[in-house]
Backbone as ProteinMPNN parsed JSONL, in Angstrom:
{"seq_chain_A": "XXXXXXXXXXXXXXXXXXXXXXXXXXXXXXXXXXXXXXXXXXXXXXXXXXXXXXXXXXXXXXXXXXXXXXXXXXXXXXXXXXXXXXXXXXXXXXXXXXXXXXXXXXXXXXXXXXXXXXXXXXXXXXXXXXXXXXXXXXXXXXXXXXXXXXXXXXX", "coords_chain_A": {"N_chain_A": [[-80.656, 193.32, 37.485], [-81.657, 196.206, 38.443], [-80.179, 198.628, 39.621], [-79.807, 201.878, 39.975], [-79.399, 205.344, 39.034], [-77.644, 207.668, 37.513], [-76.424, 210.921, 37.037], [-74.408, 213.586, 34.581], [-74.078, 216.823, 34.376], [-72.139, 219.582, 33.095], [-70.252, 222.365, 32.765], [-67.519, 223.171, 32.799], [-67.313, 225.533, 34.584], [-69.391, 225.072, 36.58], [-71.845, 222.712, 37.982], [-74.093, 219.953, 37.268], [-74.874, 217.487, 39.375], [-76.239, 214.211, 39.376], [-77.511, 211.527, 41.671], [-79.312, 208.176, 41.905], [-80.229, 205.557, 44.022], [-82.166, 202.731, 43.998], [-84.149, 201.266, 47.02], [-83.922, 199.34, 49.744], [-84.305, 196.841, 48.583], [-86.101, 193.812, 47.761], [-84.599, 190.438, 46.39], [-86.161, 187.936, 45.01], [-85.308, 185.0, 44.349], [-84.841, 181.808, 41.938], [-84.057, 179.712, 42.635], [-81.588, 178.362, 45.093], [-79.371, 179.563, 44.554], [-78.283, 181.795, 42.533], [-77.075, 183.72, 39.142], [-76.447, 187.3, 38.805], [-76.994, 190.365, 37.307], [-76.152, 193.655, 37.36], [-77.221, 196.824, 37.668], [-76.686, 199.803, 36.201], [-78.401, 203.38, 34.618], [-76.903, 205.816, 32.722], [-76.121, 209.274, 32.546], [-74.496, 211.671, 31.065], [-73.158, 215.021, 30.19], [-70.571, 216.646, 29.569], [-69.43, 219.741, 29.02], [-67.307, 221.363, 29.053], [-64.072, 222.89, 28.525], [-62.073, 221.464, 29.621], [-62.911, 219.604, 30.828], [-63.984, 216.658, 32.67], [-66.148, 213.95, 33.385], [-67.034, 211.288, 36.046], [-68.145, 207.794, 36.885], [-69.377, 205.794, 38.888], [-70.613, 202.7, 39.998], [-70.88, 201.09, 43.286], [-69.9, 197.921, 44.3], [-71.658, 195.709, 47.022], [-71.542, 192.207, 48.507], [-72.88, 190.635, 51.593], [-70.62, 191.95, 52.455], [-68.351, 191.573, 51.247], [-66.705, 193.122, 48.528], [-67.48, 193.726, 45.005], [-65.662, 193.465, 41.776], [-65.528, 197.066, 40.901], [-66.988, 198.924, 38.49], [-66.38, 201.41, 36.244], [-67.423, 204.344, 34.17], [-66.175, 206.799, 32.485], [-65.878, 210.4, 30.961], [-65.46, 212.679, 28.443], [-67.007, 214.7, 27.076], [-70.423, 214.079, 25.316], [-72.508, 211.786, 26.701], [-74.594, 208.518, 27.066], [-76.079, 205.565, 28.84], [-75.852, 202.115, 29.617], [-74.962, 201.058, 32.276], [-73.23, 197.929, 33.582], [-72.434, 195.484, 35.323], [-72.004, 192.089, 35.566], [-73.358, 188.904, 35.894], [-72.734, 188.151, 38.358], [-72.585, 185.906, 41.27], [-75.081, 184.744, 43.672], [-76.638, 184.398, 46.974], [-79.483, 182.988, 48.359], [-80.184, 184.718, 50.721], [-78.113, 186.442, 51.496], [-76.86, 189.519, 51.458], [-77.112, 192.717, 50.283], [-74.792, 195.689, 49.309], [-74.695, 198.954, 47.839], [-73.096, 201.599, 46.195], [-73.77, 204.324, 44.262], [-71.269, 206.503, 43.025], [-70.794, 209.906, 41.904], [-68.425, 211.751, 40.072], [-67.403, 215.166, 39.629], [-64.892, 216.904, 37.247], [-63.192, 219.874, 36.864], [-59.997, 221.387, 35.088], [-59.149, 223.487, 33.913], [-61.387, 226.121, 34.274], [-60.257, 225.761, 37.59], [-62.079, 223.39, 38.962], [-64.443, 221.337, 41.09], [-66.902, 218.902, 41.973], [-68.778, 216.228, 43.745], [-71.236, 213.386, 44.272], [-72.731, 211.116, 46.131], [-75.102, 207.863, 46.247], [-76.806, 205.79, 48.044], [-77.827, 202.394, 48.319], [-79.792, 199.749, 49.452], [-80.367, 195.993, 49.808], [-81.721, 192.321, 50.011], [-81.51, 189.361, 49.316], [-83.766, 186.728, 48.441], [-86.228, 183.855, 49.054], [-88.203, 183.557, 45.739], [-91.469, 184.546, 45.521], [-94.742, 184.298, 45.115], [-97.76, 186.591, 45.014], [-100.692, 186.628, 45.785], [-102.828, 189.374, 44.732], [-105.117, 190.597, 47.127], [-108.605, 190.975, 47.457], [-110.409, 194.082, 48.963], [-112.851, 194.511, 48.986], [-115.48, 193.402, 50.855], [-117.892, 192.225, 50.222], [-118.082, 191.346, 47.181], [-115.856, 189.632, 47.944], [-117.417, 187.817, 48.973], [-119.195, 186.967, 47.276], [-117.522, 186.13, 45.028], [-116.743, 183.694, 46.199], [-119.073, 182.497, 46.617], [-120.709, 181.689, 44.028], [-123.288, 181.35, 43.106], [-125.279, 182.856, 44.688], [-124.905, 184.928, 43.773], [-126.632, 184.496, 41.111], [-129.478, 184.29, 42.774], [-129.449, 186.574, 43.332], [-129.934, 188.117, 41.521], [-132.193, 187.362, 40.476], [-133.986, 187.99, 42.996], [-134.035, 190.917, 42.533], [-135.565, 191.299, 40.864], [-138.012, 190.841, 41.561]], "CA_chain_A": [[-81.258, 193.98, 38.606], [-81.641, 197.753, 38.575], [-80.43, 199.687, 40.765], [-80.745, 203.326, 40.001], [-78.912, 206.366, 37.954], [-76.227, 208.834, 37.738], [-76.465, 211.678, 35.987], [-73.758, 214.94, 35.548], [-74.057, 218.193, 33.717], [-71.422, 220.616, 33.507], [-69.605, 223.104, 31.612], [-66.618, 223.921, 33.156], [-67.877, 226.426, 35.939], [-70.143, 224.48, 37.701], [-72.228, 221.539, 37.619], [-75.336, 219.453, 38.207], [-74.827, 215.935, 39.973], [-77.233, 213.71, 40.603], [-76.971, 210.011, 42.154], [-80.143, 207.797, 42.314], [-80.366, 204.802, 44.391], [-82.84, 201.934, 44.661], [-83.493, 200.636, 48.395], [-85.412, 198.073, 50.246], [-84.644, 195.761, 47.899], [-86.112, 192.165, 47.951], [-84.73, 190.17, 45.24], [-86.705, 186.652, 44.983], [-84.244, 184.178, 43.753], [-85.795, 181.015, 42.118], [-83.283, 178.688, 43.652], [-81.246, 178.457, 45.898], [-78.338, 180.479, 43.697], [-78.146, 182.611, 40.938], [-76.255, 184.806, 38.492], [-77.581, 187.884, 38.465], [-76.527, 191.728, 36.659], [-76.728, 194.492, 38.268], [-77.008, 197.826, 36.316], [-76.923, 201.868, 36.352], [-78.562, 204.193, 34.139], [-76.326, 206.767, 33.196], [-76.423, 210.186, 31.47], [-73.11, 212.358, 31.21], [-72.818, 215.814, 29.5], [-69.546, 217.7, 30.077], [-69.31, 220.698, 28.316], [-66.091, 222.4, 29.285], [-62.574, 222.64, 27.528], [-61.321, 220.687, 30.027], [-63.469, 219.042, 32.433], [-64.462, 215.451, 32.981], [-67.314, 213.088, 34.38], [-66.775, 210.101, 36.397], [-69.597, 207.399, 37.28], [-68.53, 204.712, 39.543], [-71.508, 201.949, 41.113], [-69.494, 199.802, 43.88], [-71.269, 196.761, 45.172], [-70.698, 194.82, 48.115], [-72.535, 191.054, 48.811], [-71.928, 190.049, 52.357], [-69.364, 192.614, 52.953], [-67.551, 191.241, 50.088], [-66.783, 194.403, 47.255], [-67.549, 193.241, 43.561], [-65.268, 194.619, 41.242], [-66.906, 198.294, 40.667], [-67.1, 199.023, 36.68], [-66.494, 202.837, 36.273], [-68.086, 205.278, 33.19], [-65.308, 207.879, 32.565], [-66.233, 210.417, 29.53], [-65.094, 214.363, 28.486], [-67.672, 214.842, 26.075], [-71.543, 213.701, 25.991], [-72.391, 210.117, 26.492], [-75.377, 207.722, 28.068], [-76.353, 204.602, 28.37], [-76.066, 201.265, 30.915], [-72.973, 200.456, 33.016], [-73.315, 196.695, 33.954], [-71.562, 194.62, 36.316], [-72.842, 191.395, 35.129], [-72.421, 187.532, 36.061], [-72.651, 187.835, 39.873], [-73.296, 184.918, 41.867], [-75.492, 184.696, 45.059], [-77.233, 183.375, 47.563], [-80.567, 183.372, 49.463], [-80.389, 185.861, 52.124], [-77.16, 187.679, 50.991], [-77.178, 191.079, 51.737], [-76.261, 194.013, 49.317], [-75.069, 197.111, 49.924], [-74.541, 199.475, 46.747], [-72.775, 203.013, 46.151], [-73.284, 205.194, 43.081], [-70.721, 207.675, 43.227], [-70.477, 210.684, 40.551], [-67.497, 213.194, 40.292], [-66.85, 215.795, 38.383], [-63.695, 218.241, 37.817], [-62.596, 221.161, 35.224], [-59.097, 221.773, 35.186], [-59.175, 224.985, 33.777], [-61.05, 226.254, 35.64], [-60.161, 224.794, 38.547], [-63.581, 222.67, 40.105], [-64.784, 219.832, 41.098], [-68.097, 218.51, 42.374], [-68.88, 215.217, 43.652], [-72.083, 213.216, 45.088], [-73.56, 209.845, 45.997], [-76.419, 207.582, 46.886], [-76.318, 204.358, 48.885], [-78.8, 201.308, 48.648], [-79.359, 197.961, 50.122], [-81.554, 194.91, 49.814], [-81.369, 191.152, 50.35], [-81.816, 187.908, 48.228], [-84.911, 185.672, 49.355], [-86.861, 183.27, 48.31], [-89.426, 184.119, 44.788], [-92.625, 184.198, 45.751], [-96.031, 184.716, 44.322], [-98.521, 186.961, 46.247], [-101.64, 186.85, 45.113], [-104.11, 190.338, 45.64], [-106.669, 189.648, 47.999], [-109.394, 192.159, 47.021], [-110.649, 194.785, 50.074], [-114.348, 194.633, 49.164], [-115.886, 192.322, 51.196], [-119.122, 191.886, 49.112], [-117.084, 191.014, 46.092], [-115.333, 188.294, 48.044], [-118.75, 187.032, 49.382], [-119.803, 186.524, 45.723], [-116.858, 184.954, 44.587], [-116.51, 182.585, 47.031], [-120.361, 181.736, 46.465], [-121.317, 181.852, 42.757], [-124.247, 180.867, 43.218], [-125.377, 183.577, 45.256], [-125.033, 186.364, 42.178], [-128.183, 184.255, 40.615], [-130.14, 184.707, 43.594], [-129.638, 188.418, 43.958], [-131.014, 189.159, 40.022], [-133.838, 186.885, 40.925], [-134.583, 188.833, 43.993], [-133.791, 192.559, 41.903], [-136.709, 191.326, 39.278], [-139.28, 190.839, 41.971]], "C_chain_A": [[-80.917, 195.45, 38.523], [-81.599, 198.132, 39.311], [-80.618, 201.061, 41.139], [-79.829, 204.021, 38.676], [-78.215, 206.942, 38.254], [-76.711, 209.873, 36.306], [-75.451, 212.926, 36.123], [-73.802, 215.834, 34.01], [-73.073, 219.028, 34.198], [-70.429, 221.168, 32.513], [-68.575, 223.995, 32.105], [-66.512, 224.865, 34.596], [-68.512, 225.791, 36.921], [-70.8, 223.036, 36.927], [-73.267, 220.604, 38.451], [-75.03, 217.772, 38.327], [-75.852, 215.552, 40.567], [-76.967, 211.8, 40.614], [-78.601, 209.258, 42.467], [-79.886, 206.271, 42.463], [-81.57, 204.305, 44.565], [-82.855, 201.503, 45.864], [-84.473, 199.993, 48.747], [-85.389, 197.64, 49.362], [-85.007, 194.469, 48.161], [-86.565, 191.466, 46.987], [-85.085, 188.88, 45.518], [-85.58, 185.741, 43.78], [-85.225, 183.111, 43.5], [-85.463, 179.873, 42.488], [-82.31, 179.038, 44.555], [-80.055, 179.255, 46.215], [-78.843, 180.972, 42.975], [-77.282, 183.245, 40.641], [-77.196, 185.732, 38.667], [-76.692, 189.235, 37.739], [-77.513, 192.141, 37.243], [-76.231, 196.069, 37.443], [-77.348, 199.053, 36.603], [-77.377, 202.319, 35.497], [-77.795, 205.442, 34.073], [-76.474, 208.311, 32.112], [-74.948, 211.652, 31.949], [-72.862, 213.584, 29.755], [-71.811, 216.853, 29.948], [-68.729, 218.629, 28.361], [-68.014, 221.582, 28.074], [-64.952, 222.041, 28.599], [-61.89, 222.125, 28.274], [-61.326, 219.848, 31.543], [-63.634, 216.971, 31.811], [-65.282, 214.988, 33.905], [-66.881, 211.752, 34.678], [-68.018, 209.09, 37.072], [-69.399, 206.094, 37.694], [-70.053, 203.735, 40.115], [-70.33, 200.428, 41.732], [-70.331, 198.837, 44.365], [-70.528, 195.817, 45.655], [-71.631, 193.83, 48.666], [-71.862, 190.503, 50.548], [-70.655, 190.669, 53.208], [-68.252, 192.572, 52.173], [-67.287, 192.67, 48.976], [-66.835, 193.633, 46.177], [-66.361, 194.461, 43.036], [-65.973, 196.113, 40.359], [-66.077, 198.631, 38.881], [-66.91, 200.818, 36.898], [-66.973, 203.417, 34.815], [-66.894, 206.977, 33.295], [-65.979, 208.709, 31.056], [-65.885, 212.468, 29.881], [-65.979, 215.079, 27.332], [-69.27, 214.83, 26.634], [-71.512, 212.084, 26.035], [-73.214, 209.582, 27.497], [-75.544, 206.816, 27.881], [-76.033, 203.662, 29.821], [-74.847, 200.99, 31.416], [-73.724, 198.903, 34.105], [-72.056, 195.825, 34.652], [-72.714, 193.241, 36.162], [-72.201, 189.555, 35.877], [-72.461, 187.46, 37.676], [-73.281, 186.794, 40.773], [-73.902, 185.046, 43.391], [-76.485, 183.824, 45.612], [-78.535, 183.786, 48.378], [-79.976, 183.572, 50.579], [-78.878, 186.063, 52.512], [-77.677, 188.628, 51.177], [-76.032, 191.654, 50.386], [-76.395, 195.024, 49.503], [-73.993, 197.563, 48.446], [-74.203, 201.212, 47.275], [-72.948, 203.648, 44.615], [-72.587, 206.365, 43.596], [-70.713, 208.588, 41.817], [-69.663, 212.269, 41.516], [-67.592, 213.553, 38.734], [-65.952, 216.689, 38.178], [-63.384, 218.522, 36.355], [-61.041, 220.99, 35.972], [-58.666, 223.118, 35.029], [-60.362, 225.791, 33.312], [-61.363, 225.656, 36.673], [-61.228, 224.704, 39.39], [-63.867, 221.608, 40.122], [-65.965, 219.956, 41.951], [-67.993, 216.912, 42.556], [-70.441, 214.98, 44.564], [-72.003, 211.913, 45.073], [-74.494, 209.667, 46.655], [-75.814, 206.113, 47.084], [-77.656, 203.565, 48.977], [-79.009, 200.084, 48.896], [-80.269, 197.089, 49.604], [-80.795, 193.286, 50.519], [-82.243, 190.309, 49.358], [-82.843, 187.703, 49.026], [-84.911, 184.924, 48.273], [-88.04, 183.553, 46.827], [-90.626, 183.665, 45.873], [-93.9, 185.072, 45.035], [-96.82, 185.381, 45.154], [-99.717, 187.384, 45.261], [-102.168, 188.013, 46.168], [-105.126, 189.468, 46.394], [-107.337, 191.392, 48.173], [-110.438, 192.723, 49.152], [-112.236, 194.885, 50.252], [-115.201, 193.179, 49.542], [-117.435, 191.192, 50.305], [-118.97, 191.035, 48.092], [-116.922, 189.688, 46.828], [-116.026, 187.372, 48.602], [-118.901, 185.883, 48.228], [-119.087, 185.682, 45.315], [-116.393, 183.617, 45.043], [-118.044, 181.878, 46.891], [-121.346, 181.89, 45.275], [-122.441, 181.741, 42.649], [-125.741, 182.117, 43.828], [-125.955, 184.885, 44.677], [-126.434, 185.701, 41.232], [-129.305, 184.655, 41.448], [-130.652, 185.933, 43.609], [-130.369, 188.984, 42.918], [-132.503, 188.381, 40.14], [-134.546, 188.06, 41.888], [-134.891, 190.367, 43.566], [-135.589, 192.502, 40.809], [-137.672, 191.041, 39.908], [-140.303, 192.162, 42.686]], "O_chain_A": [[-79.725, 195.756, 38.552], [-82.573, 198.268, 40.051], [-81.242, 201.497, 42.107], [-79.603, 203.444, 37.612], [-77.919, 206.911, 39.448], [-77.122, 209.658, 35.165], [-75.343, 213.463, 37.226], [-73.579, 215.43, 32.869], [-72.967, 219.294, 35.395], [-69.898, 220.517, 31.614], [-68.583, 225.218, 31.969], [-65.645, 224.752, 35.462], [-68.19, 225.956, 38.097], [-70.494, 222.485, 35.869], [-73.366, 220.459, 39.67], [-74.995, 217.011, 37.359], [-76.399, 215.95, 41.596], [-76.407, 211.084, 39.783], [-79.193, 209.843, 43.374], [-79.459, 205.617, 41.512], [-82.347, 205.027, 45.19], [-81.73, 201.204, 46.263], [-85.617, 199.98, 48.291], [-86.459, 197.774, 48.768], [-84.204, 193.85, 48.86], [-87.707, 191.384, 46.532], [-84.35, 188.396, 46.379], [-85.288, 186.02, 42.617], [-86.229, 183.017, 44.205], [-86.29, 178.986, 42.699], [-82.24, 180.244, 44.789], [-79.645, 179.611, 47.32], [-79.985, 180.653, 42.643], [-76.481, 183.573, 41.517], [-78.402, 185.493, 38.72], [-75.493, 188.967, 37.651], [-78.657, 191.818, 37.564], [-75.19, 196.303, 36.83], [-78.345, 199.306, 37.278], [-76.796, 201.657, 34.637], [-77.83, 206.203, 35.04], [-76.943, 208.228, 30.977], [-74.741, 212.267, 32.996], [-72.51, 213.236, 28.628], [-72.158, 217.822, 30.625], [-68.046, 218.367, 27.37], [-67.79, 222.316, 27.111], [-64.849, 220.922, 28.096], [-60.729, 222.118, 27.863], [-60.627, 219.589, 32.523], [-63.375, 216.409, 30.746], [-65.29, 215.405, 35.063], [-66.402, 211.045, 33.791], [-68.841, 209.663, 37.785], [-69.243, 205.231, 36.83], [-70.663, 204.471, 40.891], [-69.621, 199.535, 41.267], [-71.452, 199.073, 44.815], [-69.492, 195.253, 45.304], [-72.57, 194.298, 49.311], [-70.715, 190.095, 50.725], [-69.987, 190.213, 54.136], [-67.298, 193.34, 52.304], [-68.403, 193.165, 48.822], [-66.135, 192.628, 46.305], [-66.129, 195.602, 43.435], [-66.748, 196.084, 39.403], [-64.932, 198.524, 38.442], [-67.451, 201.324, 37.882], [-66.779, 202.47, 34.053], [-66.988, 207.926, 34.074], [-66.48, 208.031, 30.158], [-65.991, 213.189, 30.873], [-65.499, 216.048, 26.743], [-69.613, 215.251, 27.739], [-70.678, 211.343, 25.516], [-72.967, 209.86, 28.671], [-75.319, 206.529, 26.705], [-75.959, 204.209, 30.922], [-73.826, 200.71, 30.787], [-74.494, 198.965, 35.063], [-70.891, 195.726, 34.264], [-73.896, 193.276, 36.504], [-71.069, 189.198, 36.201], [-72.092, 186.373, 38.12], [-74.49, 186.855, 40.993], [-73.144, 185.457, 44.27], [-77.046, 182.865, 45.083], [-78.575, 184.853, 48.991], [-79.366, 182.771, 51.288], [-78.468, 185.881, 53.659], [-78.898, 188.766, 51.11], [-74.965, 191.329, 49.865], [-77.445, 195.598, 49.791], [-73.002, 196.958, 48.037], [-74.699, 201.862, 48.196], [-72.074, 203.326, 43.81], [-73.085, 207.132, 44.42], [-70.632, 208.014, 40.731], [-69.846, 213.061, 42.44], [-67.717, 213.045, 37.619], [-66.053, 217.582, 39.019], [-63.329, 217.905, 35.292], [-60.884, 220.576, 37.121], [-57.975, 223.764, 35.817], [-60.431, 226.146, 32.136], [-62.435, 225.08, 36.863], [-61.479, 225.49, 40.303], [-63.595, 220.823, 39.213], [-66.117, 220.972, 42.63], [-67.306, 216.259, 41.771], [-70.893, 215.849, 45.31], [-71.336, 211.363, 44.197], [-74.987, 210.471, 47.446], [-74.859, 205.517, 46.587], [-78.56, 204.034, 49.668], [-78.208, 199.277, 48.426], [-81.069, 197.594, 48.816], [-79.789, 193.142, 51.213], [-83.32, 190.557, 48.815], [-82.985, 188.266, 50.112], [-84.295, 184.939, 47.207], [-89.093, 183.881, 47.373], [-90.655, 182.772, 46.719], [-93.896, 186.211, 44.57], [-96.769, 184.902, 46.287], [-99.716, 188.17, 44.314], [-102.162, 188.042, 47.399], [-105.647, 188.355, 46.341], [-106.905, 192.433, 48.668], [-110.845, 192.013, 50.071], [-112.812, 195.221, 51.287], [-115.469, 192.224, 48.812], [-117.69, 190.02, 50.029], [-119.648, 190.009, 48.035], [-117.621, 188.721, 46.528], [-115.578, 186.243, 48.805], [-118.807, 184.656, 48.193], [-119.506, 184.54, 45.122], [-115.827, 182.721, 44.418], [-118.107, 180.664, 47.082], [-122.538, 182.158, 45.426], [-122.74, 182.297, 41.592], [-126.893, 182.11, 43.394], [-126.939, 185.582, 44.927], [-127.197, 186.51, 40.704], [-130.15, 185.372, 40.913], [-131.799, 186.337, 43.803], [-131.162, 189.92, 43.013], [-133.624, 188.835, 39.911], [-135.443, 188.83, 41.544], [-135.8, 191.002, 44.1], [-136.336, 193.353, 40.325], [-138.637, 190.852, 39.167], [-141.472, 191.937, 42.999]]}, "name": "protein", "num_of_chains": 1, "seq": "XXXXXXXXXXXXXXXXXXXXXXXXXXXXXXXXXXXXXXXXXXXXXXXXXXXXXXXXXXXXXXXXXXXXXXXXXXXXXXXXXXXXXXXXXXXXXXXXXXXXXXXXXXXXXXXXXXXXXXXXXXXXXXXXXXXXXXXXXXXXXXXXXXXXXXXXXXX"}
């Protein structure tokens, strides 16, 4: 299950943080449990002689906290941070944090942000379109109908 991104740029002086959350989630379960993984996108370039990026997603079922997986790195480095294996239940609630820090030592800064998103388990379900042109759903509901009309066009 995807829930969003982290991303941090910075080179010592300053630095660009950004935190993206999914929300309004509604995950269709196809029984009554499941395992499921739950996963960040992340992208981390720290430039400075003596900074670091940190990239934390915390997740909480129920009110419960999962243990949160962290992405530490003083260099460049991207890729998925997974918290995997989680069990739940129809109509569980989840409430999610990406946090991203970042701090130089010399010289002395730090930056931090986050984003916060929720959803809830359900049931799967199928939803079929149901088309807006009434004409259309005349026709297809009366096949028969579409012979008629090229008869009638050719007289």
């Amino acid at each position: 299950m995807y829930l969003g991104s982290a991303s941090i740029i910075g080179n010592g002086n300053s630095s660009t943080l950004e935190a993206v959350a999914e929300n309004d989630l509604l995950i269709g379960l196809g029984s009554e449990s499941s395992y499921v993984d739950f996963y960040i996108n992340y992208d981390m370039n720290c430039d400075g002689t003596t900074d670091e990026g940190i990239i934390t997603p915390i997740i909480s079922i129920n009110g419960q906290n999962i243990a949160p997986k962290i992405v530490q790195n003083q260099t460049s480095k991207n890729g998925t941070l997974k918290i995997e294996n989680v069990e739940v239940n129809r109509q569980d609630a989840l409430i999610f944090v990406i946090n991203v820090a970042y701090g130089s030592i010399i010289p002395l800064y730090s930056n931090s942000t986050s984003a916060t998103g929720a959803g809830v388990f359900s049931k799967a379900k199928t939803i079929a379109e149901e088309s807006t042109n009434l004409f259309l759903d005349f026709l297809e509901k009366h096949p028969r109908m579409f012979l008629m009309l090229r008869y009638l066009l050719r007289l």
